[in-house]
Short mmCIF file of C-alpha atoms in Angstrom, two decimals:
data_model
loop_
_atom_site.label_atom_id
_atom_site.label_comp_id
_atom_site.label_asym_id
_atom_site.label_seq_id
_atom_site.Cartn_x
_atom_site.Cartn_y
_atom_site.Cartn_z
CA MET A 16 -23.83 25.89 22.30
CA GLN A 17 -26.63 23.35 21.34
CA MET A 18 -25.61 24.36 17.67
CA LYS A 19 -22.04 23.53 18.20
CA ASN A 20 -23.02 20.11 19.93
CA ILE A 21 -24.86 19.25 16.95
CA PHE A 22 -21.88 20.02 14.64
CA ILE A 23 -19.56 17.80 16.72
CA LEU A 24 -22.18 15.02 17.24
CA PHE A 25 -22.97 15.34 13.15
CA GLY A 26 -18.83 15.15 12.63
CA ILE A 27 -18.26 11.77 14.72
CA LEU A 28 -21.30 10.37 13.08
CA PHE A 29 -19.60 11.27 9.54
CA ILE A 30 -16.25 10.24 10.43
CA THR A 31 -17.76 6.66 12.15
CA ALA A 32 -19.85 6.30 9.07
CA SER A 33 -17.04 6.70 6.71
CA PHE A 34 -14.54 4.49 8.27
CA THR A 35 -16.97 1.52 9.52
CA PRO A 36 -16.20 -1.44 8.18
CA LYS A 37 -18.99 -3.06 5.50
CA ALA A 38 -17.25 -6.09 5.28
CA ASN A 39 -14.77 -8.11 7.15
CA VAL A 40 -13.04 -10.09 5.09
CA THR A 41 -9.88 -12.01 5.94
CA ASP A 42 -9.22 -14.17 3.31
CA ALA A 43 -6.85 -12.51 0.55
CA ASN A 44 -8.03 -14.78 -2.08
CA SER A 45 -11.58 -13.27 -1.65
CA TYR A 46 -10.79 -9.41 -2.49
CA PRO A 47 -10.89 -7.86 -5.89
CA LYS A 48 -7.38 -7.98 -7.89
CA PRO A 49 -6.27 -5.03 -9.30
CA GLU A 50 -6.54 -5.66 -13.22
CA GLY A 51 -5.59 -3.43 -16.19
CA VAL A 52 -3.53 -1.04 -13.89
CA ASP A 53 -0.47 0.40 -15.85
CA ASN A 54 2.90 0.07 -14.37
CA LEU A 55 1.31 -2.03 -11.11
CA LEU A 56 4.07 -2.64 -8.76
CA PHE A 57 2.25 -4.24 -5.85
CA TYR A 58 -1.24 -3.57 -3.69
CA VAL A 59 -2.29 -3.10 -0.10
CA GLN A 60 -5.70 -4.53 1.12
CA ARG A 61 -7.19 -4.46 4.47
CA THR A 62 -10.02 -6.34 5.93
CA ILE A 63 -12.25 -3.60 6.71
CA ASN A 64 -13.30 -3.35 2.92
CA ALA A 65 -12.42 -4.36 -0.17
CA ASN A 66 -11.00 -0.75 -1.23
CA THR A 67 -7.40 -1.22 -2.50
CA ILE A 68 -4.09 1.03 -2.16
CA VAL A 69 -2.39 0.48 -5.40
CA TYR A 70 1.38 1.39 -6.07
CA THR A 71 2.55 1.79 -9.62
CA LEU A 72 5.82 2.96 -11.03
CA ASN A 73 5.66 6.79 -11.31
CA GLU A 74 6.22 7.77 -14.96
CA ASP A 75 5.65 11.11 -17.09
CA LYS A 76 3.97 10.66 -20.39
CA ASP A 77 7.38 10.11 -22.20
CA GLY A 78 7.74 7.41 -19.87
CA ASN A 79 10.63 8.75 -17.95
CA LEU A 80 10.93 7.54 -14.07
CA ASN A 81 9.97 10.60 -11.45
CA GLU A 82 13.26 10.24 -9.73
CA LYS A 83 11.77 12.41 -6.69
CA GLU A 84 8.95 10.37 -6.18
CA PRO A 85 9.33 6.71 -8.03
CA ILE A 86 6.20 5.17 -6.51
CA LYS A 87 2.69 6.59 -7.19
CA VAL A 88 0.30 5.62 -4.56
CA TYR A 89 -3.66 5.98 -4.77
CA TRP A 90 -7.00 4.19 -3.90
CA VAL A 91 -9.03 1.91 -6.02
CA LYS A 92 -12.09 2.13 -4.27
CA TYR A 93 -13.94 -1.07 -5.02
CA ALA A 94 -16.90 -0.43 -2.58
CA GLN A 95 -17.64 2.50 -4.70
CA GLY A 96 -17.73 0.82 -7.94
CA GLY A 97 -13.98 0.94 -8.67
CA LYS A 98 -13.28 4.88 -8.14
CA ILE A 99 -9.79 6.19 -8.47
CA ASP A 100 -9.21 8.47 -5.86
CA PRO A 101 -5.73 10.04 -4.50
CA LEU A 102 -4.62 9.39 -0.67
CA THR A 103 -5.06 12.01 1.56
CA TYR A 104 -2.57 13.85 3.49
CA ILE A 105 -3.04 11.96 6.52
CA GLN A 106 -2.84 8.89 4.71
CA LYS A 107 0.22 9.50 2.38
CA ASN A 108 2.22 10.99 5.40
CA TYR A 109 1.02 8.42 8.33
CA ALA A 110 -0.40 5.39 7.05
CA TYR A 111 0.07 4.03 3.33
CA GLY A 112 2.44 6.28 1.64
CA VAL A 113 6.31 5.28 1.13
CA GLN A 114 9.69 7.23 1.70
CA SER A 115 12.15 6.18 -0.76
CA LYS A 116 15.77 7.12 -1.50
CA MET A 117 18.07 6.65 -4.64
CA ILE A 118 20.65 4.16 -4.04
CA ASP A 119 22.07 3.66 -7.52
CA ALA A 120 21.72 6.87 -9.97
CA GLU A 121 22.96 5.15 -12.77
CA LYS A 122 20.95 2.34 -12.55
CA LYS A 123 17.65 4.16 -11.08
CA SER A 124 17.63 1.85 -8.31
CA PHE A 125 15.63 2.89 -5.08
CA SER A 126 15.45 1.41 -1.43
CA PHE A 127 12.09 2.52 0.31
CA GLU A 128 9.83 2.07 3.27
CA PHE A 129 6.19 2.47 4.30
CA VAL A 130 6.09 6.03 6.48
CA SER A 131 3.79 3.88 8.90
CA TYR A 132 6.33 0.84 9.52
CA HIS A 133 9.99 1.16 9.23
CA LYS A 134 11.07 -2.55 10.27
CA LYS A 135 10.86 -4.08 6.55
CA GLN A 136 12.87 -2.40 3.45
CA PHE A 137 12.13 -2.80 0.06
CA TYR A 138 13.87 -1.92 -2.98
CA LEU A 139 12.67 -0.42 -6.51
CA LEU A 140 14.87 -2.08 -9.16
CA LYS A 141 14.87 -2.54 -12.80
CA SER A 142 14.98 -6.42 -13.83
CA ALA A 143 17.80 -7.59 -15.95
CA THR A 144 15.45 -10.34 -17.38
CA ASP A 145 12.43 -8.48 -18.34
CA LYS A 146 13.90 -4.55 -18.27
CA LYS A 147 10.84 -3.90 -15.91
CA TYR A 148 10.88 -2.05 -12.63
CA HIS A 149 9.62 -4.60 -9.62
CA VAL A 150 9.46 -4.29 -6.00
CA TYR A 151 11.79 -6.63 -4.42
CA GLY A 152 11.91 -7.47 -0.62
CA TYR A 153 12.48 -10.42 1.56
CA ILE A 154 9.85 -12.66 2.36
CA ASN A 155 10.66 -15.39 5.00
CA ASN A 156 14.10 -14.76 4.51
CA LYS A 157 13.59 -15.54 0.66
CA LEU A 158 14.22 -12.92 -2.15
CA THR A 159 10.99 -12.17 -3.73
CA ILE A 160 9.30 -9.74 -6.13
CA LEU A 161 6.49 -8.25 -3.78
CA ASN A 162 3.02 -9.07 -4.88
CA ASN A 163 0.37 -7.78 -2.43
CA ILE A 164 0.00 -7.48 1.16
CA LEU A 165 -3.33 -7.88 3.40
CA VAL A 166 -3.43 -5.90 6.67
CA LYS A 167 -5.95 -7.51 9.26
CA ILE A 168 -7.67 -5.13 11.18
CA GLU A 169 -9.98 -5.78 14.09
CA GLY A 170 -11.54 -2.76 15.82
CA GLY A 171 -9.24 0.45 17.10
CA THR A 172 -9.68 3.79 16.12
CA PHE A 173 -9.32 5.76 12.69
CA TRP A 174 -5.95 6.90 14.07
CA VAL A 175 -4.95 3.83 16.02
CA PRO A 176 -6.51 0.73 14.05
CA HIS A 177 -5.89 -2.68 15.79
CA ILE A 178 -3.84 -4.56 13.59
CA THR A 179 -4.00 -8.09 14.34
CA SER A 180 -1.31 -9.23 11.58
CA VAL A 181 0.08 -8.27 8.24
CA GLU A 182 0.46 -11.19 5.38
CA ILE A 183 3.01 -10.17 2.88
CA SER A 184 2.84 -12.41 -0.60
CA GLY A 185 5.32 -12.33 -3.44
CA ILE A 186 7.03 -14.60 -6.00
CA SER A 187 10.71 -16.06 -4.94
CA ILE A 188 13.65 -15.25 -7.18
CA PRO A 189 14.55 -17.53 -8.91
CA GLN A 190 12.37 -20.32 -7.88
CA ARG A 191 9.14 -18.46 -9.09
CA ASN A 192 7.22 -20.01 -6.05
CA VAL A 193 4.63 -18.11 -4.09
CA VAL A 194 5.94 -17.09 -0.69
CA LYS A 195 3.69 -15.69 2.02
CA GLU A 196 4.85 -14.20 5.83
CA ILE A 197 2.46 -13.50 8.22
CA PHE A 198 3.39 -11.20 11.16
CA LYS A 199 2.13 -9.26 14.03
CA PRO A 200 3.57 -5.56 13.41
#
């Protein structure tokens, strides 16, 4: 019985240490920006540490788009020297993953939303201008190309973090201005 309690305590300490914020940064400009990432679409950062969730176009080695899963999602763990890691099952299915749906088979266009937030719709479309895929959505009622998302977290638990706000940033179409929207989910 006593040994079981030690394992439970060890498990709680391990989980707490793994998810305890190392730094509480609230300015999006103070985070490292993903650089040199092939087919980068956008990225998500959280105020609990510098680790970044990266969203890229999911292509095979021949450059063909994976139509079943057009967006590849993974970690760049800057707090661990830039280590690349896949999302865990829980992260992919309950937090940072995306659900996509083909909306035009001929143009290979998709709509998608985050598995954890269904109120904002985004679109993966190929630009007529540069012939590359971008993520489009509305930020402050302006059509934009999504650049990054900052999730501000203050406490809570692993399963239910206390999210105080979300800041979405992109480039407006066609003006090419930076557009931001801050909201509480």
